[in-house]
């Protein structure tokens, strides 16, 4: 079975940065191919990875709901949705990307979640690792689309609001008994002295702080110009920090 890594936390904390650099490190260490899953409605993992996407799962489901995607004769709805999801995979050299896309609108998510869970179980057999970048609202965690995870990295920026949001993620995981083998806290955008001011809040999360990522001007520059974060130099502080975090977790 593929190694399952999930990334969660509130928006703007650096989840996508961490997820993309984790994918980069896994492939550099020979753990490939990797399936990256962008489960954030505000999808931008493709940009961080430098992979173009043509269709999201939300596009597929919307097409079926609106009748713009007629089902071929001889195929059930489940078979057609699975086929379309497999076709929606954006392929890279060592990384493939599956993008959830925007919200489906009001109504029950059960059908979509069941299909996605089934496809993920099947797809993951073809990969050495799966890295899922989850949305800020935690819907995929609470609806159990993200489960049976080996490592959950909860991301916070160096702020009280971010740390408290990370604590709520941990509380959600505990309250609905999600299967997570290891849960770690990662604090990003750290500047000198900021971590000490947050020690009490960090301890209150109930999670081990496995590492920090410094505020990195080069990431700001890459984001400004739309350059893939996976192309960052090896000696970039953020790249080195993620490498150390994965190594400390026993992943690489």
mmCIF file of C-alpha atoms in Angstrom:
data_model
loop_
_atom_site.group_PDB
_atom_site.id
_atom_site.type_symbol
_atom_site.label_atom_id
_atom_site.label_comp_id
_atom_site.label_asym_id
_atom_site.label_seq_id
_atom_site.Cartn_x
_atom_site.Cartn_y
_atom_site.Cartn_z
ATOM 1 C CA UNK A 1 0.000 0.000 0.000
ATOM 2 C CA UNK A 2 1.096 3.552 -0.668
ATOM 3 C CA UNK A 3 2.375 5.742 2.130
ATOM 4 C CA UNK A 4 -0.509 8.109 2.979
ATOM 5 C CA UNK A 5 0.312 11.692 3.955
ATOM 6 C CA UNK A 6 -2.333 14.360 4.616
ATOM 7 C CA UNK A 7 -1.842 18.081 5.193
ATOM 8 C CA UNK A 8 -4.472 20.187 6.970
ATOM 9 C CA UNK A 9 -4.866 23.622 8.554
ATOM 10 C CA UNK A 10 -6.549 26.942 7.994
ATOM 11 C CA UNK A 11 -6.121 28.899 4.779
ATOM 12 C CA UNK A 12 -3.006 30.985 4.293
ATOM 13 C CA UNK A 13 -0.799 29.005 6.660
ATOM 14 C CA UNK A 14 1.332 27.376 3.984
ATOM 15 C CA UNK A 15 -0.400 24.011 3.554
ATOM 16 C CA UNK A 16 0.156 23.952 -0.189
ATOM 17 C CA UNK A 17 3.777 25.025 0.201
ATOM 18 C CA UNK A 18 4.394 22.178 2.646
ATOM 19 C CA UNK A 19 2.510 19.641 0.489
ATOM 20 C CA UNK A 20 4.388 20.568 -2.692
ATOM 21 C CA UNK A 21 7.797 20.537 -0.989
ATOM 22 C CA UNK A 22 6.948 17.192 0.632
ATOM 23 C CA UNK A 23 6.148 15.788 -2.819
ATOM 24 C CA UNK A 24 9.440 17.207 -4.090
ATOM 25 C CA UNK A 25 11.409 15.577 -1.270
ATOM 26 C CA UNK A 26 9.693 12.193 -1.652
ATOM 27 C CA UNK A 27 10.556 11.977 -5.342
ATOM 28 C CA UNK A 28 14.142 13.133 -4.762
ATOM 29 C CA UNK A 29 14.511 10.310 -2.238
ATOM 30 C CA UNK A 30 13.289 7.753 -4.765
ATOM 31 C CA UNK A 31 9.793 7.329 -3.326
ATOM 32 C CA UNK A 32 7.969 7.602 -6.638
ATOM 33 C CA UNK A 33 5.641 7.860 -8.380
ATOM 34 C CA UNK A 34 3.639 10.112 -6.063
ATOM 35 C CA UNK A 35 -0.078 10.828 -6.307
ATOM 36 C CA UNK A 36 -0.792 14.402 -5.202
ATOM 37 C CA UNK A 37 -4.413 15.149 -4.283
ATOM 38 C CA UNK A 38 -5.620 18.737 -4.192
ATOM 39 C CA UNK A 39 -8.636 18.500 -1.893
ATOM 40 C CA UNK A 40 -8.822 22.262 -1.347
ATOM 41 C CA UNK A 41 -11.688 24.052 -3.105
ATOM 42 C CA UNK A 42 -9.271 26.957 -3.620
ATOM 43 C CA UNK A 43 -7.087 24.673 -5.697
ATOM 44 C CA UNK A 44 -3.534 25.784 -6.389
ATOM 45 C CA UNK A 45 -1.412 22.717 -5.691
ATOM 46 C CA UNK A 46 -1.075 22.302 -9.463
ATOM 47 C CA UNK A 47 0.684 25.669 -9.672
ATOM 48 C CA UNK A 48 3.067 24.787 -6.848
ATOM 49 C CA UNK A 49 3.874 21.494 -8.606
ATOM 50 C CA UNK A 50 4.024 22.975 -12.105
ATOM 51 C CA UNK A 51 1.324 20.620 -13.437
ATOM 52 C CA UNK A 52 -1.581 21.719 -15.625
ATOM 53 C CA UNK A 53 -5.064 20.392 -14.870
ATOM 54 C CA UNK A 54 -7.863 20.169 -17.417
ATOM 55 C CA UNK A 55 -10.719 18.746 -15.333
ATOM 56 C CA UNK A 56 -11.567 18.429 -11.655
ATOM 57 C CA UNK A 57 -13.799 15.949 -9.859
ATOM 58 C CA UNK A 58 -16.265 18.772 -9.205
ATOM 59 C CA UNK A 59 -16.413 19.413 -12.979
ATOM 60 C CA UNK A 60 -17.222 15.751 -13.556
ATOM 61 C CA UNK A 61 -19.979 15.630 -10.942
ATOM 62 C CA UNK A 62 -21.455 18.939 -12.101
ATOM 63 C CA UNK A 63 -21.577 17.645 -15.675
ATOM 64 C CA UNK A 64 -23.537 14.591 -14.581
ATOM 65 C CA UNK A 65 -25.878 16.620 -12.403
ATOM 66 C CA UNK A 66 -26.604 19.176 -15.134
ATOM 67 C CA UNK A 67 -26.986 16.602 -17.874
ATOM 68 C CA UNK A 68 -24.149 18.052 -19.946
ATOM 69 C CA UNK A 69 -22.256 14.753 -19.692
ATOM 70 C CA UNK A 70 -24.475 12.015 -21.139
ATOM 71 C CA UNK A 71 -23.468 8.551 -19.981
ATOM 72 C CA UNK A 72 -22.348 6.117 -22.688
ATOM 73 C CA UNK A 73 -24.614 3.143 -23.330
ATOM 74 C CA UNK A 74 -23.739 0.055 -21.339
ATOM 75 C CA UNK A 75 -22.070 1.912 -18.443
ATOM 76 C CA UNK A 76 -23.535 2.445 -14.994
ATOM 77 C CA UNK A 77 -23.279 5.849 -13.323
ATOM 78 C CA UNK A 78 -20.635 4.539 -10.917
ATOM 79 C CA UNK A 79 -18.558 3.059 -13.734
ATOM 80 C CA UNK A 80 -18.724 6.271 -15.742
ATOM 81 C CA UNK A 81 -17.756 8.492 -12.801
ATOM 82 C CA UNK A 82 -14.809 6.230 -11.976
ATOM 83 C CA UNK A 83 -13.723 6.261 -15.617
ATOM 84 C CA UNK A 84 -13.914 10.063 -15.738
ATOM 85 C CA UNK A 85 -11.979 10.434 -12.483
ATOM 86 C CA UNK A 86 -9.167 8.244 -13.802
ATOM 87 C CA UNK A 87 -9.143 10.292 -17.014
ATOM 88 C CA UNK A 88 -8.929 13.550 -15.032
ATOM 89 C CA UNK A 89 -5.514 12.651 -13.613
ATOM 90 C CA UNK A 90 -2.938 15.248 -14.630
ATOM 91 C CA UNK A 91 0.300 13.408 -15.277
ATOM 92 C CA UNK A 92 3.797 14.657 -14.531
ATOM 93 C CA UNK A 93 7.188 12.965 -14.765
ATOM 94 C CA UNK A 94 7.201 11.452 -11.265
ATOM 95 C CA UNK A 95 3.990 12.996 -9.907
ATOM 96 C CA UNK A 96 0.349 12.710 -10.922
ATOM 97 C CA UNK A 97 -2.275 15.138 -9.648
ATOM 98 C CA UNK A 98 -5.943 14.616 -8.829
ATOM 99 C CA UNK A 99 -7.845 17.858 -8.216
ATOM 100 C CA UNK A 100 -11.137 18.008 -6.312
ATOM 101 C CA UNK A 101 -12.130 21.464 -7.536
ATOM 102 C CA UNK A 102 -14.792 23.731 -6.047
ATOM 103 C CA UNK A 103 -17.754 22.771 -3.850
ATOM 104 C CA UNK A 104 -20.583 20.802 -5.405
ATOM 105 C CA UNK A 105 -23.288 23.062 -3.999
ATOM 106 C CA UNK A 106 -26.072 22.213 -1.539
ATOM 107 C CA UNK A 107 -27.171 18.642 -0.978
ATOM 108 C CA UNK A 108 -25.763 15.349 0.192
ATOM 109 C CA UNK A 109 -22.099 14.606 -0.421
ATOM 110 C CA UNK A 110 -22.443 10.905 0.331
ATOM 111 C CA UNK A 111 -22.459 9.662 -3.273
ATOM 112 C CA UNK A 112 -19.478 11.787 -4.324
ATOM 113 C CA UNK A 113 -17.518 10.834 -1.232
ATOM 114 C CA UNK A 114 -18.200 7.120 -1.655
ATOM 115 C CA UNK A 115 -17.078 7.201 -5.288
ATOM 116 C CA UNK A 116 -13.991 9.243 -4.446
ATOM 117 C CA UNK A 117 -13.048 6.939 -1.573
ATOM 118 C CA UNK A 118 -13.375 3.910 -3.838
ATOM 119 C CA UNK A 119 -11.269 5.521 -6.571
ATOM 120 C CA UNK A 120 -8.615 6.616 -4.097
ATOM 121 C CA UNK A 121 -8.295 3.089 -2.744
ATOM 122 C CA UNK A 122 -7.820 1.772 -6.265
ATOM 123 C CA UNK A 123 -5.506 4.548 -7.467
ATOM 124 C CA UNK A 124 -3.200 4.430 -4.455
ATOM 125 C CA UNK A 125 -2.107 0.907 -5.337
ATOM 126 C CA UNK A 126 -0.211 2.357 -8.296
ATOM 127 C CA UNK A 127 1.859 4.818 -6.256
ATOM 128 C CA UNK A 128 4.622 4.734 -3.681
ATOM 129 C CA UNK A 129 3.045 7.633 -1.784
ATOM 130 C CA UNK A 130 -0.098 9.774 -1.722
ATOM 131 C CA UNK A 131 0.074 13.391 -0.506
ATOM 132 C CA UNK A 132 -3.296 15.100 0.069
ATOM 133 C CA UNK A 133 -3.563 18.873 0.483
ATOM 134 C CA UNK A 134 -6.844 19.314 2.396
ATOM 135 C CA UNK A 135 -9.100 22.358 2.471
ATOM 136 C CA UNK A 136 -9.190 24.933 5.242
ATOM 137 C CA UNK A 137 -12.749 24.015 6.276
ATOM 138 C CA UNK A 138 -11.851 20.404 7.199
ATOM 139 C CA UNK A 139 -14.770 18.957 5.222
ATOM 140 C CA UNK A 140 -12.764 16.071 3.794
ATOM 141 C CA UNK A 141 -11.611 15.111 7.256
ATOM 142 C CA UNK A 142 -15.074 15.355 8.810
ATOM 143 C CA UNK A 143 -16.733 13.474 5.939
ATOM 144 C CA UNK A 144 -14.021 10.779 6.240
ATOM 145 C CA UNK A 145 -12.790 11.153 2.661
ATOM 146 C CA UNK A 146 -9.336 11.503 4.209
ATOM 147 C CA UNK A 147 -8.791 8.490 6.442
ATOM 148 C CA UNK A 148 -6.406 5.617 7.165
ATOM 149 C CA UNK A 149 -3.591 8.160 6.985
ATOM 150 C CA UNK A 150 -0.034 7.318 8.035
ATOM 151 C CA UNK A 151 1.003 10.908 8.727
ATOM 152 C CA UNK A 152 -1.193 13.969 9.252
ATOM 153 C CA UNK A 153 0.745 17.231 9.292
ATOM 154 C CA UNK A 154 -1.332 20.055 10.751
ATOM 155 C CA UNK A 155 0.019 23.356 9.479
ATOM 156 C CA UNK A 156 -0.139 26.677 11.311
ATOM 157 C CA UNK A 157 1.532 29.975 10.685
ATOM 158 C CA UNK A 158 3.279 31.718 13.560
ATOM 159 C CA UNK A 159 0.122 33.276 14.994
ATOM 160 C CA UNK A 160 -2.252 32.574 17.869
ATOM 161 C CA UNK A 161 -5.189 32.204 15.452
ATOM 162 C CA UNK A 162 -3.282 29.692 13.365
ATOM 163 C CA UNK A 163 -2.242 27.598 16.368
ATOM 164 C CA UNK A 164 -5.788 27.581 17.739
ATOM 165 C CA UNK A 165 -7.117 26.524 14.353
ATOM 166 C CA UNK A 166 -4.591 23.668 14.362
ATOM 167 C CA UNK A 167 -5.897 22.641 17.783
ATOM 168 C CA UNK A 168 -9.431 22.410 16.322
ATOM 169 C CA UNK A 169 -8.143 20.063 13.624
ATOM 170 C CA UNK A 170 -6.698 17.797 16.318
ATOM 171 C CA UNK A 171 -9.980 17.946 18.249
ATOM 172 C CA UNK A 172 -11.940 16.973 15.126
ATOM 173 C CA UNK A 173 -9.652 14.021 14.425
ATOM 174 C CA UNK A 174 -10.073 12.819 18.008
ATOM 175 C CA UNK A 175 -13.833 13.383 18.174
ATOM 176 C CA UNK A 176 -14.725 11.284 15.122
ATOM 177 C CA UNK A 177 -11.999 8.674 15.607
ATOM 178 C CA UNK A 178 -10.235 9.150 12.288
ATOM 179 C CA UNK A 179 -7.502 6.604 11.658
ATOM 180 C CA UNK A 180 -4.279 8.593 11.799
ATOM 181 C CA UNK A 181 -1.101 6.757 12.787
ATOM 182 C CA UNK A 182 0.873 9.928 13.493
ATOM 183 C CA UNK A 183 -0.223 13.547 13.917
ATOM 184 C CA UNK A 184 2.319 16.353 13.980
ATOM 185 C CA UNK A 185 2.192 20.129 14.173
ATOM 186 C CA UNK A 186 4.272 22.241 11.790
ATOM 187 C CA UNK A 187 4.597 26.010 12.296
ATOM 188 C CA UNK A 188 5.420 28.090 9.226
ATOM 189 C CA UNK A 189 6.522 31.655 8.503
ATOM 190 C CA UNK A 190 8.599 31.642 11.677
ATOM 191 C CA UNK A 191 10.732 34.670 12.443
ATOM 192 C CA UNK A 192 13.194 35.234 15.269
ATOM 193 C CA UNK A 193 11.433 35.242 18.628
ATOM 194 C CA UNK A 194 7.983 34.365 17.300
ATOM 195 C CA UNK A 195 8.054 30.737 18.407
ATOM 196 C CA UNK A 196 8.801 31.537 22.049
ATOM 197 C CA UNK A 197 5.735 33.780 22.235
ATOM 198 C CA UNK A 198 3.574 30.857 21.079
ATOM 199 C CA UNK A 199 4.947 28.090 23.334
ATOM 200 C CA UNK A 200 1.881 27.957 25.577
ATOM 201 C CA UNK A 201 -0.545 27.822 22.630
ATOM 202 C CA UNK A 202 1.556 25.125 20.941
ATOM 203 C CA UNK A 203 1.588 22.933 24.039
ATOM 204 C CA UNK A 204 -2.192 23.367 24.348
ATOM 205 C CA UNK A 205 -2.779 21.738 20.932
ATOM 206 C CA UNK A 206 -1.852 18.306 22.271
ATOM 207 C CA UNK A 207 0.355 17.727 19.224
ATOM 208 C CA UNK A 208 4.096 17.308 19.006
ATOM 209 C CA UNK A 209 5.787 20.186 17.178
ATOM 210 C CA UNK A 210 7.893 18.251 14.694
ATOM 211 C CA UNK A 211 9.466 21.273 13.059
ATOM 212 C CA UNK A 212 9.191 24.819 11.821
ATOM 213 C CA UNK A 213 9.568 26.501 8.451
ATOM 214 C CA UNK A 214 11.094 29.987 8.387
ATOM 215 C CA UNK A 215 9.569 32.918 6.585
ATOM 216 C CA UNK A 216 11.313 32.470 3.232
ATOM 217 C CA UNK A 217 11.564 35.479 0.873
ATOM 218 C CA UNK A 218 12.270 33.196 -2.071
ATOM 219 C CA UNK A 219 8.877 31.501 -1.669
ATOM 220 C CA UNK A 220 7.251 34.943 -1.726
ATOM 221 C CA UNK A 221 9.167 35.715 -4.915
ATOM 222 C CA UNK A 222 8.194 32.428 -6.576
ATOM 223 C CA UNK A 223 4.538 32.937 -5.640
ATOM 224 C CA UNK A 224 4.648 36.501 -6.952
ATOM 225 C CA UNK A 225 5.833 35.346 -10.365
ATOM 226 C CA UNK A 226 3.806 32.107 -10.490
ATOM 227 C CA UNK A 227 6.875 29.866 -10.494
ATOM 228 C CA UNK A 228 6.484 26.246 -9.292
ATOM 229 C CA UNK A 229 7.726 25.798 -5.741
ATOM 230 C CA UNK A 230 9.166 22.389 -6.645
ATOM 231 C CA UNK A 231 11.797 24.280 -8.648
ATOM 232 C CA UNK A 232 13.184 26.023 -5.565
ATOM 233 C CA UNK A 233 16.951 25.536 -5.049
ATOM 234 C CA UNK A 234 18.040 22.745 -2.711
ATOM 235 C CA UNK A 235 19.596 25.187 -0.230
ATOM 236 C CA UNK A 236 16.424 27.263 0.182
ATOM 237 C CA UNK A 237 15.588 27.498 3.916
ATOM 238 C CA UNK A 238 12.023 26.224 3.428
ATOM 239 C CA UNK A 239 13.186 23.268 1.310
ATOM 240 C CA UNK A 240 15.768 22.298 3.931
ATOM 241 C CA UNK A 241 13.191 22.658 6.712
ATOM 242 C CA UNK A 242 10.690 20.318 5.026
ATOM 243 C CA UNK A 243 13.490 17.838 4.358
ATOM 244 C CA UNK A 244 14.359 17.843 8.064
ATOM 245 C CA UNK A 245 10.711 17.463 9.100
ATOM 246 C CA UNK A 246 10.158 14.424 6.872
ATOM 247 C CA UNK A 247 13.411 12.909 8.066
ATOM 248 C CA UNK A 248 12.467 13.431 11.720
ATOM 249 C CA UNK A 249 9.092 11.792 11.054
ATOM 250 C CA UNK A 250 10.921 8.776 9.624
ATOM 251 C CA UNK A 251 9.510 9.239 6.135
ATOM 252 C CA UNK A 252 12.721 10.033 4.229
#
